[in-house]
Short mmCIF file of C-alpha atoms in Angstrom, two decimals:
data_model
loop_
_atom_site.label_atom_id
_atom_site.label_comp_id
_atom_site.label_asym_id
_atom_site.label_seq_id
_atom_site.Cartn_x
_atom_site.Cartn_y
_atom_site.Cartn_z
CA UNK C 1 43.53 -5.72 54.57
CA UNK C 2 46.88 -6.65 53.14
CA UNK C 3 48.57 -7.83 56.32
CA UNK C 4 50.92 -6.18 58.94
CA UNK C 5 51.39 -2.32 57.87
CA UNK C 6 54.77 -0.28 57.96
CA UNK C 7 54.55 3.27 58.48
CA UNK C 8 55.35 4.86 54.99
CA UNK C 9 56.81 7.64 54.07
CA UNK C 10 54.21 10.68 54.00
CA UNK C 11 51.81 10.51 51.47
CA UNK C 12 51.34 13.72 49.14
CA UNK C 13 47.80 14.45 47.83
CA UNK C 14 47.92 13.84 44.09
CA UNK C 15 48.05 17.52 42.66
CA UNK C 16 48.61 16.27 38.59
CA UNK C 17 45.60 15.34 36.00
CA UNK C 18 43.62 12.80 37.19
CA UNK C 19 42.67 11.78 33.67
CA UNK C 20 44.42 11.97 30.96
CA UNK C 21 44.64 11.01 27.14
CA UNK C 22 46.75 7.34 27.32
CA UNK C 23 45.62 5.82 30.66
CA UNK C 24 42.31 7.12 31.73
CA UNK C 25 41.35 3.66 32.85
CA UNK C 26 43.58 2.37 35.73
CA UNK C 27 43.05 -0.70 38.26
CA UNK C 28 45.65 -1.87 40.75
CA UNK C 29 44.75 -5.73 39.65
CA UNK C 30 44.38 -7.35 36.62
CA UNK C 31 41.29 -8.65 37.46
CA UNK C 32 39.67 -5.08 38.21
CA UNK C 33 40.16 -4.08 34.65
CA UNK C 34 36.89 -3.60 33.18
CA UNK C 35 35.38 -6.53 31.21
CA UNK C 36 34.74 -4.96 27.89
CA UNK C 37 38.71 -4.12 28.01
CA UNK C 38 40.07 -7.46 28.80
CA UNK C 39 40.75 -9.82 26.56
CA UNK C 40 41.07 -7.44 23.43
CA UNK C 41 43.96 -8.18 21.53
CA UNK C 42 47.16 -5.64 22.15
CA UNK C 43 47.36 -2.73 19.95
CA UNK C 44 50.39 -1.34 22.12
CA UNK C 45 51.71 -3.04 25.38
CA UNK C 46 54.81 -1.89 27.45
CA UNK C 47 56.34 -2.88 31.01
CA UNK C 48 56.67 -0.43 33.32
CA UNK C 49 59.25 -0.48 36.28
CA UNK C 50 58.78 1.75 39.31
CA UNK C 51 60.50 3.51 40.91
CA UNK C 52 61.57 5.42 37.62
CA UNK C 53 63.54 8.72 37.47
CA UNK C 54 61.18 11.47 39.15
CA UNK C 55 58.98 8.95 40.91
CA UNK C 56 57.76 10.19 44.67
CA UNK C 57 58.46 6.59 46.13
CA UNK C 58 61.82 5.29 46.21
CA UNK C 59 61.68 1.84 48.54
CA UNK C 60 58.52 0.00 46.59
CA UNK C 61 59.53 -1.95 44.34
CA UNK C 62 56.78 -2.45 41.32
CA UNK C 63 56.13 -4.11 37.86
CA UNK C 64 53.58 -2.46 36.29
CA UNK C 65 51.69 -3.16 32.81
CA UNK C 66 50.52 -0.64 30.35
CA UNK C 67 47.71 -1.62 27.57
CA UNK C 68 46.33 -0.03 24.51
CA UNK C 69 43.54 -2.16 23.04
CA UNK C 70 42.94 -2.29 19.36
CA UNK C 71 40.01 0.00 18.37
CA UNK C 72 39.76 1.62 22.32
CA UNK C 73 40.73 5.28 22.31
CA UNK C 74 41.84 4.28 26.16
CA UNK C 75 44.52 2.31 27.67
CA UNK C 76 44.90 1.06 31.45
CA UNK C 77 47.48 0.31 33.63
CA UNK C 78 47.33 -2.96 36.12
CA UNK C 79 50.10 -3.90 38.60
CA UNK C 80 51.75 -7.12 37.62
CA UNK C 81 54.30 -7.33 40.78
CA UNK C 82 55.43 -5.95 43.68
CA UNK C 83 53.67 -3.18 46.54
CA UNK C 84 51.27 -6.40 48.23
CA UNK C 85 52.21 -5.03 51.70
CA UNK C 86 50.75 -1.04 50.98
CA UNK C 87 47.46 -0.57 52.51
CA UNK C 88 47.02 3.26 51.97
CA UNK C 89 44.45 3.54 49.84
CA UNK C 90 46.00 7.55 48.91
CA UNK C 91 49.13 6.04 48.66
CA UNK C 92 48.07 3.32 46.21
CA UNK C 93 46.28 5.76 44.04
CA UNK C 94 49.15 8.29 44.32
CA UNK C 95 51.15 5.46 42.37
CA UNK C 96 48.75 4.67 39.97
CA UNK C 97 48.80 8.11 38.84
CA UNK C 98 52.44 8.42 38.53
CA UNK C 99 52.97 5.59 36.04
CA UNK C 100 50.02 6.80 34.17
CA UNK C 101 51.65 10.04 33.72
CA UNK C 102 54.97 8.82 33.09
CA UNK C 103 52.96 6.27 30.77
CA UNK C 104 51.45 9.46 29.13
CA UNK C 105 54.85 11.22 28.36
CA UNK C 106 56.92 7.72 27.65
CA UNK C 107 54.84 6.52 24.62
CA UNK C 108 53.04 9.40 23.81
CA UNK C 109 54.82 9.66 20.03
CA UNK C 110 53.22 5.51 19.35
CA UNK C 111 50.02 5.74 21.77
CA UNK C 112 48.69 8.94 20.38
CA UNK C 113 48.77 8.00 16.96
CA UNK C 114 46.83 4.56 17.17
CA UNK C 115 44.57 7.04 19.90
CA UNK C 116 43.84 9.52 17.18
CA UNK C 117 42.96 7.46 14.77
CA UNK C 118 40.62 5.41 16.79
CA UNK C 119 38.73 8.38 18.07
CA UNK C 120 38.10 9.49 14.18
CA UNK C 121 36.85 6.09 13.10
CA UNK C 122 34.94 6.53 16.97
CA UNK C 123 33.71 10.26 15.56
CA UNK C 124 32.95 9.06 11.87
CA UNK C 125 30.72 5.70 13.25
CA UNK C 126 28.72 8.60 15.71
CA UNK C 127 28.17 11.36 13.02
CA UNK C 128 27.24 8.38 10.51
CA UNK C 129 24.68 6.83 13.32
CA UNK C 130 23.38 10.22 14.18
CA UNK C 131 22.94 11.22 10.63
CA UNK C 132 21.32 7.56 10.13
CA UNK C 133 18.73 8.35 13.41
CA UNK C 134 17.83 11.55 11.52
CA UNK C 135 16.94 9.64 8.86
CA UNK C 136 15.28 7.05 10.09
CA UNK C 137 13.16 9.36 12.01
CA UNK C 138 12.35 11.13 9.27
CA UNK C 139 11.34 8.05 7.21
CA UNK C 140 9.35 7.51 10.55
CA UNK C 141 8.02 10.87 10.73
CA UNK C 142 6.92 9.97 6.91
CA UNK C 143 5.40 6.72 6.92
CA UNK C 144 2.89 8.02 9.95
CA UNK C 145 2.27 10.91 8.59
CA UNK C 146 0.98 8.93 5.17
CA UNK C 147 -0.87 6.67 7.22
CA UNK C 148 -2.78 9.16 8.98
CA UNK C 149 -3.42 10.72 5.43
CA UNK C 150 -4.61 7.03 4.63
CA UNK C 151 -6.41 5.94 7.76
CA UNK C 152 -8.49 9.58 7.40
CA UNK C 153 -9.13 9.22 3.43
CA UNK C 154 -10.53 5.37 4.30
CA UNK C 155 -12.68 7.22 7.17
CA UNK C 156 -14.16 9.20 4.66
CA UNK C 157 -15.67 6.82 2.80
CA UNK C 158 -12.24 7.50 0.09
CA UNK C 159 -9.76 5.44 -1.47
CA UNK C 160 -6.33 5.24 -0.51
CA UNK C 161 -3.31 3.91 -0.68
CA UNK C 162 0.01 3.97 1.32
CA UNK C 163 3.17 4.75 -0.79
CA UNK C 164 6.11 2.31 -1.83
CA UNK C 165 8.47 4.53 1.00
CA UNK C 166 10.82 1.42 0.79
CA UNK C 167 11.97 2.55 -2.20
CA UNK C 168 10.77 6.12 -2.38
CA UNK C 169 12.89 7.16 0.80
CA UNK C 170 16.33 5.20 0.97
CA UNK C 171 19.05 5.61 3.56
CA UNK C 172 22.17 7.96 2.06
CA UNK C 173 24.83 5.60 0.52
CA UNK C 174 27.05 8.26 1.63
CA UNK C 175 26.81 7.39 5.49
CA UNK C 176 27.80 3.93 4.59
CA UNK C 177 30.33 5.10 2.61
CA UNK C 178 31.93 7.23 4.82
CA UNK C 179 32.52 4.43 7.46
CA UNK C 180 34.35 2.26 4.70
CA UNK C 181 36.51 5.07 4.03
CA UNK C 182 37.76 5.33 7.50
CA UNK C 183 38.43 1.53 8.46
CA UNK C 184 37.41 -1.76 6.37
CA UNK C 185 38.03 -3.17 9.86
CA UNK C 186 34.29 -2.18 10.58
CA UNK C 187 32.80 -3.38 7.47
CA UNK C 188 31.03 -5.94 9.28
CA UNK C 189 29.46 -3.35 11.73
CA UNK C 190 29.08 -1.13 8.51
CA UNK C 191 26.53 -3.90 7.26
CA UNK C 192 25.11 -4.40 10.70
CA UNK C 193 24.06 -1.11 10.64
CA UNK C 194 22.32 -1.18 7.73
CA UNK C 195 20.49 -4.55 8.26
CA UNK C 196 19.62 -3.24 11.09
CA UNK C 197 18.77 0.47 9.72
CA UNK C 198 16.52 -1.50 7.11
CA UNK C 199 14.87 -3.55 9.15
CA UNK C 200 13.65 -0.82 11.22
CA UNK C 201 12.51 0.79 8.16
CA UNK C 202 10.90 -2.38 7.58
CA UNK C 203 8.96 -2.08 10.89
CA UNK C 204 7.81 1.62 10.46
CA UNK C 205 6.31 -0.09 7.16
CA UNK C 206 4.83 -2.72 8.62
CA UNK C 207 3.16 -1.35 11.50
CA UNK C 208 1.65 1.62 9.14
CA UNK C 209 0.15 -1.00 6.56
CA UNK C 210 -1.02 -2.79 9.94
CA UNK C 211 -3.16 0.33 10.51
CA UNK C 212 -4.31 0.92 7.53
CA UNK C 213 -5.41 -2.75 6.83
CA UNK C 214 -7.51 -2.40 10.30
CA UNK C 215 -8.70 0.80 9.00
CA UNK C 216 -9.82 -0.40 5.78
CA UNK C 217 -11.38 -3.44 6.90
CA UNK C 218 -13.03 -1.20 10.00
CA UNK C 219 -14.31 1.35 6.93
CA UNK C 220 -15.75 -1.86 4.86
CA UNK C 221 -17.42 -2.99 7.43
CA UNK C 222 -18.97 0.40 8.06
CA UNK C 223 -19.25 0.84 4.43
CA UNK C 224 -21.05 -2.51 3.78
CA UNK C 225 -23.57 -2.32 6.73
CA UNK C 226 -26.07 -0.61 5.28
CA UNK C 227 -26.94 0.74 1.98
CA UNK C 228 -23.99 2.78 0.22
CA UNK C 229 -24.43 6.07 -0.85
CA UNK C 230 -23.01 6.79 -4.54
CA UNK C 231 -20.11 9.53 -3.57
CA UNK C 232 -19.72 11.26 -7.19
CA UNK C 233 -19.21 10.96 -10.69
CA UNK C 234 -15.35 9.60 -11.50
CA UNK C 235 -13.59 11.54 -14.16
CA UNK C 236 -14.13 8.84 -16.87
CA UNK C 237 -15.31 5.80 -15.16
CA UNK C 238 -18.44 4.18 -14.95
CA UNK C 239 -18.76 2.94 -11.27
CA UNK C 240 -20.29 -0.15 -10.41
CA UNK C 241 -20.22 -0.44 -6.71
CA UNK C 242 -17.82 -1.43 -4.25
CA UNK C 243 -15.99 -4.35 -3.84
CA UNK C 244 -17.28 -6.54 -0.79
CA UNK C 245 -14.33 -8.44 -0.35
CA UNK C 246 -12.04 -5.54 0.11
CA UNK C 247 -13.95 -2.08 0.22
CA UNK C 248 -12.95 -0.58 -3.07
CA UNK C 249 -14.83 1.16 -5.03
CA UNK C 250 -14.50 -0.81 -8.31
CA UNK C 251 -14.84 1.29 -11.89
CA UNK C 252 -14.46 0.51 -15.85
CA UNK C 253 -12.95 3.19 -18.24
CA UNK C 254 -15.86 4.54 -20.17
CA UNK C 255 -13.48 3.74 -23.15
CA UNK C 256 -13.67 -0.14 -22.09
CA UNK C 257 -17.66 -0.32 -21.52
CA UNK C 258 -19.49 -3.15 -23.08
CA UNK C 259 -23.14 -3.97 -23.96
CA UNK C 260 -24.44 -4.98 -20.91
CA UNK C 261 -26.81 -7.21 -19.40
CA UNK C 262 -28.50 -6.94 -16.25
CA UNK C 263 -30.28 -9.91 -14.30
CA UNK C 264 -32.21 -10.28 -11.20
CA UNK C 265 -35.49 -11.21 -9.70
CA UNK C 266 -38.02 -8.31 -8.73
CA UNK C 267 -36.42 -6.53 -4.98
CA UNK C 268 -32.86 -7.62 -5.68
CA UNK C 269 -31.88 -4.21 -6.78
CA UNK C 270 -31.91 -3.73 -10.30
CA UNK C 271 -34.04 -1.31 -10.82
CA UNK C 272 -31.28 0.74 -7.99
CA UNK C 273 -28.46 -0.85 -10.07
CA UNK C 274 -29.53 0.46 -13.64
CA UNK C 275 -30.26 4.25 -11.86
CA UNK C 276 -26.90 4.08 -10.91
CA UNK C 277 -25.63 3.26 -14.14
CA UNK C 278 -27.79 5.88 -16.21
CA UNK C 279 -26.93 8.72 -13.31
CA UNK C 280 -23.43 8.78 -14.65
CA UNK C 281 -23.77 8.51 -18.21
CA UNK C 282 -26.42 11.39 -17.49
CA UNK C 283 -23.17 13.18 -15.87
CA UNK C 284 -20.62 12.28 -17.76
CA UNK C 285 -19.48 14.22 -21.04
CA UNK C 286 -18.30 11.34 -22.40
CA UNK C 287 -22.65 10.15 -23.55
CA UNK C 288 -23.85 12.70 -26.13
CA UNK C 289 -26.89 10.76 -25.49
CA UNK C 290 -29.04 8.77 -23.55
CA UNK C 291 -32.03 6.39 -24.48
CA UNK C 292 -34.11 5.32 -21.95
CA UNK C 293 -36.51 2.51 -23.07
CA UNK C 294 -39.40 0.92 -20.50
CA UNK C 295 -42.03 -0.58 -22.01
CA UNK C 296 -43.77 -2.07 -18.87
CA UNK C 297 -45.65 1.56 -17.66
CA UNK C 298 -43.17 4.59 -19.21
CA UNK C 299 -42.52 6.22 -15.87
CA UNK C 300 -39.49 3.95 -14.04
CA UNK C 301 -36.97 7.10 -15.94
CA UNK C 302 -39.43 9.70 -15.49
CA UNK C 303 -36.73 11.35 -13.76
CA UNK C 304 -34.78 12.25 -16.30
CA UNK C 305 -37.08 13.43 -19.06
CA UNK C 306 -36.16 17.46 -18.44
CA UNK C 307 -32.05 16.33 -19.29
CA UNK C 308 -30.95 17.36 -22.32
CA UNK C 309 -29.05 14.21 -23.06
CA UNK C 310 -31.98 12.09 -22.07
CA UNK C 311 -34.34 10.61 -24.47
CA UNK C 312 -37.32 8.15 -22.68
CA UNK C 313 -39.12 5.45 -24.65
CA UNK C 314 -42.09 3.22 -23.51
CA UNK C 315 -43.97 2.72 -26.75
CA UNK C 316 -43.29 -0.02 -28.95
CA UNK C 317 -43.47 1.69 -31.93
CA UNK C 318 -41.27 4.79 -31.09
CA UNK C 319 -38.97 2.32 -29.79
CA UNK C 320 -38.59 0.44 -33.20
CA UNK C 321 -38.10 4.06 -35.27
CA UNK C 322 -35.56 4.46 -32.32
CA UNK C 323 -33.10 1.60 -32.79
CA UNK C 324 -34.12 1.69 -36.27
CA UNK C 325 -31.95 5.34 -36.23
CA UNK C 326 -29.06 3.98 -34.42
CA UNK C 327 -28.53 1.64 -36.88
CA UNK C 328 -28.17 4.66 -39.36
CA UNK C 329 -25.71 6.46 -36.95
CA UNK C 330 -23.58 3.18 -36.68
CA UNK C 331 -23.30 2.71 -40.61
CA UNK C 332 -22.55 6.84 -40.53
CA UNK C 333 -20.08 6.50 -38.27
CA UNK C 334 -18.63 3.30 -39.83
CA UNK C 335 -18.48 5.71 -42.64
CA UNK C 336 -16.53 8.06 -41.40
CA UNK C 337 -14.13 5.58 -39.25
CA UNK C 338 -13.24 4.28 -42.58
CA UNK C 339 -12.60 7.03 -43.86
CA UNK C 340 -10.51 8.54 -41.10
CA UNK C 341 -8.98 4.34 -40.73
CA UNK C 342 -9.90 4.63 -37.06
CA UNK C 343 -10.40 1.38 -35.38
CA UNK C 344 -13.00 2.80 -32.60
CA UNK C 345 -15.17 6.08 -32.58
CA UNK C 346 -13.14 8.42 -30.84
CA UNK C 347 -16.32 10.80 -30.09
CA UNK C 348 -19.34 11.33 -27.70
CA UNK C 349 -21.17 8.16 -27.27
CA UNK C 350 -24.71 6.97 -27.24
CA UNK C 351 -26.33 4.69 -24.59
CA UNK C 352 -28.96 2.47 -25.29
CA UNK C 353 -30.82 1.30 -21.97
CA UNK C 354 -33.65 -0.94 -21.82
CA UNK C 355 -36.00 -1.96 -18.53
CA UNK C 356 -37.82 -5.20 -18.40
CA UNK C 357 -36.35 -6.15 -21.85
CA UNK C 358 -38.86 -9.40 -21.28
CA UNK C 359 -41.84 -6.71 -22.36
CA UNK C 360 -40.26 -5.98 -25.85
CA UNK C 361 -39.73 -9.51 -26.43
CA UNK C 362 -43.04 -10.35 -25.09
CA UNK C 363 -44.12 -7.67 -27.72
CA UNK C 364 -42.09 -9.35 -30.74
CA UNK C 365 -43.52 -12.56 -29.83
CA UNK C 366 -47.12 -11.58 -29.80
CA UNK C 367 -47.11 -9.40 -33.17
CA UNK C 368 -50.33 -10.44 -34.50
CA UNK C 369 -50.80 -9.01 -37.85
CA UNK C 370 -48.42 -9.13 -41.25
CA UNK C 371 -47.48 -5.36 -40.33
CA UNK C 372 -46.66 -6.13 -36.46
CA UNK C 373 -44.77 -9.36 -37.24
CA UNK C 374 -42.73 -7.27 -39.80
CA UNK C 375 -41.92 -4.80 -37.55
CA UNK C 376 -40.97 -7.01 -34.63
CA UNK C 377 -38.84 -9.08 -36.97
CA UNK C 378 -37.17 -5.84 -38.21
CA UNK C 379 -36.32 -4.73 -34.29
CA UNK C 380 -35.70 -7.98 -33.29
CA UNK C 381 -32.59 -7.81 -36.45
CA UNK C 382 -31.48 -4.49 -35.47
CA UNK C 383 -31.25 -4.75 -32.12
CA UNK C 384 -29.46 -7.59 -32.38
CA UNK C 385 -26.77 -5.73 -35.31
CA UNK C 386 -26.21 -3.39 -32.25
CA UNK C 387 -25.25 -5.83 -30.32
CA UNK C 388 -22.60 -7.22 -32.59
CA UNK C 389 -21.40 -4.18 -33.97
CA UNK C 390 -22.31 -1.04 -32.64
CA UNK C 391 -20.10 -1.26 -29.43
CA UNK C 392 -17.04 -0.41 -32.07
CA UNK C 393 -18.91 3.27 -33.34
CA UNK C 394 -19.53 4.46 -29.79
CA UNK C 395 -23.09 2.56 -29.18
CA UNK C 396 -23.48 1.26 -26.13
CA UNK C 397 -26.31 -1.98 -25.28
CA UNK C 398 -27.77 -2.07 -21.56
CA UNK C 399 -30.62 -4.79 -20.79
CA UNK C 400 -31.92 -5.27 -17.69
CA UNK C 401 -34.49 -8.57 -16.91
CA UNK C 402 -35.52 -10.80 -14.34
CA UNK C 403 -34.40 -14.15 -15.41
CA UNK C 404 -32.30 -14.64 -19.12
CA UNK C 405 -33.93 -17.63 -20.38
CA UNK C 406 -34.55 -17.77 -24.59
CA UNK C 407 -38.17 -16.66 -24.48
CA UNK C 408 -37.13 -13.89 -22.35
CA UNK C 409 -34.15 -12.69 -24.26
CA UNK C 410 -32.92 -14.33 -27.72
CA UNK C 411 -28.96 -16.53 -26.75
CA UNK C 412 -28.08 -14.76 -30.03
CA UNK C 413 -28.76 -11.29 -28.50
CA UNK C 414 -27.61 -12.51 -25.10
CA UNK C 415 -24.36 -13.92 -25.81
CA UNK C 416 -23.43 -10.65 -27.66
CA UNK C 417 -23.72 -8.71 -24.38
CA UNK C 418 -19.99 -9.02 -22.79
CA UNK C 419 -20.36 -7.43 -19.57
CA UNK C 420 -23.09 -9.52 -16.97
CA UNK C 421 -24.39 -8.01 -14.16
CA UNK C 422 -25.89 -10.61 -11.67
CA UNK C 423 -27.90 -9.65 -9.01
CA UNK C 424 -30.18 -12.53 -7.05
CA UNK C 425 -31.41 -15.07 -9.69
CA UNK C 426 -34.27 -17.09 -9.07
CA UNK C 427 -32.06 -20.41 -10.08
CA UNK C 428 -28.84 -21.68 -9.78
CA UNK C 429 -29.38 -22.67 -13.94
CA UNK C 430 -29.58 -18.88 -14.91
CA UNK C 431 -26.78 -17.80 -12.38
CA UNK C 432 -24.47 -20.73 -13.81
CA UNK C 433 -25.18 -19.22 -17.20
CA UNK C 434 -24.72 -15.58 -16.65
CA UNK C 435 -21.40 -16.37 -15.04
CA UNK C 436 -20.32 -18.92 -17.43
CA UNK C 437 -19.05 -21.27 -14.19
CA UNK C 438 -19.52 -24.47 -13.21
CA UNK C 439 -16.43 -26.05 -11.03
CA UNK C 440 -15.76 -22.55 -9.54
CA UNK C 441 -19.87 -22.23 -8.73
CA UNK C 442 -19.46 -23.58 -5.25
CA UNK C 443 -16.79 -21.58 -4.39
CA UNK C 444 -18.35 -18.08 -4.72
CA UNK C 445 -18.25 -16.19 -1.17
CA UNK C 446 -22.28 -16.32 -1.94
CA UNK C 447 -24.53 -18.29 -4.39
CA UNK C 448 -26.35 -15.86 -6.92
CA UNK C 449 -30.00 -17.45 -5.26
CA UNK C 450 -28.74 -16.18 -1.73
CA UNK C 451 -27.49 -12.40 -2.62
CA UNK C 452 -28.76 -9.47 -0.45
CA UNK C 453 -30.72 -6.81 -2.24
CA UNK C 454 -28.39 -4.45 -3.93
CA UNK C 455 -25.02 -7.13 -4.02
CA UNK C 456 -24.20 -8.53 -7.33
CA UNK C 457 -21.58 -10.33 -9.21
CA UNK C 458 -19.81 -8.56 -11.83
CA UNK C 459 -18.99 -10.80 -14.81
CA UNK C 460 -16.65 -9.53 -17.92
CA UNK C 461 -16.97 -12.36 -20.23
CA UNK C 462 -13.86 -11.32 -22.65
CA UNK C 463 -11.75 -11.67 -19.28
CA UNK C 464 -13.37 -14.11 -16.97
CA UNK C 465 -12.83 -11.20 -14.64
CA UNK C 466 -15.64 -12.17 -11.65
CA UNK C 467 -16.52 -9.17 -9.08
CA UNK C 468 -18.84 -9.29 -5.91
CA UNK C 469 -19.82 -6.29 -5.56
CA UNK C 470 -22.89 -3.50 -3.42
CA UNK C 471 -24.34 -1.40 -6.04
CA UNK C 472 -24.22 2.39 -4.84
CA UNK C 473 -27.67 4.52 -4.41
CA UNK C 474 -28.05 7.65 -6.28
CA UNK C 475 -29.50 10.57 -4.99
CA UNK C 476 -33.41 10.65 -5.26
CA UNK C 477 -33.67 6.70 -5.49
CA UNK C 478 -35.84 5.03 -3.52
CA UNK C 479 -35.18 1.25 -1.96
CA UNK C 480 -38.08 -0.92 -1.85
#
């Protein structure tokens, strides 16, 4: 208490607005003015003296303060002097409300002004947030929604990718624009805001790619635990396998195939690897036709002899009169490219595979007679034209062998096919030469002599392009 009390005159109960537009924040003491009002600078200060004209209370003497902040839509008042000695708390705020009304109707024609136009930049910054919350839960709403599309296309064994939404789906310049319009005094927050706006869109980013990487990495692991089922033909593509390092299914252009060479010791998966390989071109429009050559016992395509596309080979002699004709269709087609002044044969192409290519060469070598040797020499030649040329009129080379050493396959022939397909090797001398590496040998993720049945390196010798990769199993295969 405030010391000795003398009876007042009677105290009314305040009967006016309790609030109001200038001073709807009022203390007795400086000190009980809130802190996020003090120490603002003044927008509009005035001293107040009461009594004044109309007051209730004639004998107090008072000095009070009024305050408009800059940028507050409210003032206050605070006593500055005068009144220690009243203790009635109705009395005190009876006062209080008296200077805040006289307050209100003294300086309404300054106060409201400044009041006004703070509460628009107030309104403007709130329809600008809320119109920035809408967005960024949309942008939320979004994001997930993608990333469930994601997470469940990776769970299906699919490919997937989340969208760029960082630049698909921007914030409206508009928003910020607004604010600038109303005050460059907030140009600061103006920029706040949008750090701030971006860096939660940053977040909502973030934390969906976070899924989906634990996703994918959760489906490769699933993927790669066992062997992979081949999902479908690709529009196209010739699919290899999948990618062990990441999960993807990895795929050449049928327009970018090259002759081919496939190496690996007996169980390592070629025999799985090559099926895969001649499923597709079986399926895809792109192959007119399909020549299947095995020379060892006749019945590793057997499966295919009832397609139309499909023509098998596993005698020596039918295999010569073969090759023999598809060096006729390559100087046909030459032919016509010329005349057309194509530069590659735009048309249905023809695919040339051959199974334990080490039994036709054992074959050339053996050719005992004048006739034999001639022959032998003559597909030895041709097949090895093919291989330098026949890539360019739509003819496409596939070898498959256990280890590619010169009496196995000719380096001439070899070094002509482009694409190397390198599946457990019995040395580290043929693995080093299929892959063309020597430095970078050590650092594979596995040596070629160490690969699990079915896993392979992918080798594009035009690029230096190096994939490790799980072949795929076609329907009706069977893994030794």
């Amino acid at each position: 208490m405030f010391g000795l009390f003398r009876k007042p005159r009677p105290v009314p109960t305040w009967t006016g607005k309790r609030t109001n537009e200038i001073a709807s924040c009022a203390r007795w003491q400086e000190c009980n003015v809130p802190d996020e009002l003090r120490g603002l600078p003044d927008a509009f200060r005035r001293t107040i003296r009461y009594p004044f004209l109309g007051s209730y209370f004639g004998h107090e003497r008072m000095t009070f303060c009024y305050v408009l902040p800059q940028g507050v839509a409210r003032g206050y008042v605070y006593r500055v002097s005068g009144g220690d000695d009243i203790l009635n708390q109705q009395m005190l705020e009876y006062i209080l409300y008296e200077v805040m009304e006289y307050a209100e109707a003294a300086y309404a024609g300054i106060v409201k002004p400044m009041q006004e136009k703070v509460r628009a930049i107030e309104k403007a910054k709130q329809d600008a947030a809320r119109a920035v919350e809408v967005f960024a839960a949309r942008f939320k709403q979004a994001v997930e929604a993608d990333a469930k599309g994601v997470v469940a296309a990776l769970q299906a064994g699919k490919q997937a990718q989340l969208r760029d939404w960082l630049n698909e789906m921007k914030p409206p310049e508009a928003l910020y624009d607004q604010l600038r319009r109303v005050v460059l005094a907030t140009a600061r927050d103006v920029e706040n805001q949008r750090e701030a706006e971006e860096r939660k869109r940053q977040e909502a980013v973030r934390e969906a790619e976070r899924r989906i990487a634990e996703e994918r990495e959760a489906a490769r692991k699933r993927l790669l635990s066992g062997p992979i089922p081949f999902a479908g033909v690709v529009a196209g593509n010739v699919v290899f396998g999948t990618e062990v390092e990441t999960g993807d299914t990895f795929m050449v252009d049928v327009r970018k195939l090259q002759h081919t060479i496939c190496v690996g010791v007996s169980g390592s998966g070629k025999s799985v690897l090559l099926h895969l390989l001649v499923h597709q071109m079986m399926a895809l429009p792109e192959f007119e036709q399909v020549i299947l050559v095995d020379l060892k016992d006749g019945v590793e395509f057997n499966t295919y002899r009832d397609n139309s596309k499909a023509q098998v080979v596993w005698e020596f002699d039918d295999l010569v009169r073969v090759v023999d004709r598809l060096n006729e269709v390559a100087r046909e087609r030459a032919a016509v490219m010329r005349e057309n002044r194509w530069q590659l044969w735009p048309h249905g192409r023809i695919a040339l595979v051959i199974d334990e290519f080490a039994e036709l060469q054992t074959e050339i070598d053996t050719a005992d007679d004048k006739e034999k040797k001639a022959r032998a020499r003559r597909l030895s030649a041709s097949l090895l034209s093919l291989a330098r040329r026949a890539r360019a009129f739509g003819i496409i080379l596939t070898c498959a062998l256990q280890k590619a050493t010169d009496d196995q396959m000719p380096s001439a022939l070899r070094n002509n096919l482009g694409c190397r397909l390198v599946l457990r090797c019995g040395s580290s001398v043929t693995a080093r030469s299929m892959l063309e590496i020597d430095d970078e040998y050590d650092a594979l993720p596995v040596r070629p002599t160490r690969l699990r049945d079915g896993r392979l390196y992918y080798y594009d010798a035009r690029r230096g392009d190096v994939r490790y990769l799980q072949a795929h199993v076609v329907p009706g295969v069977e893994l030794g």
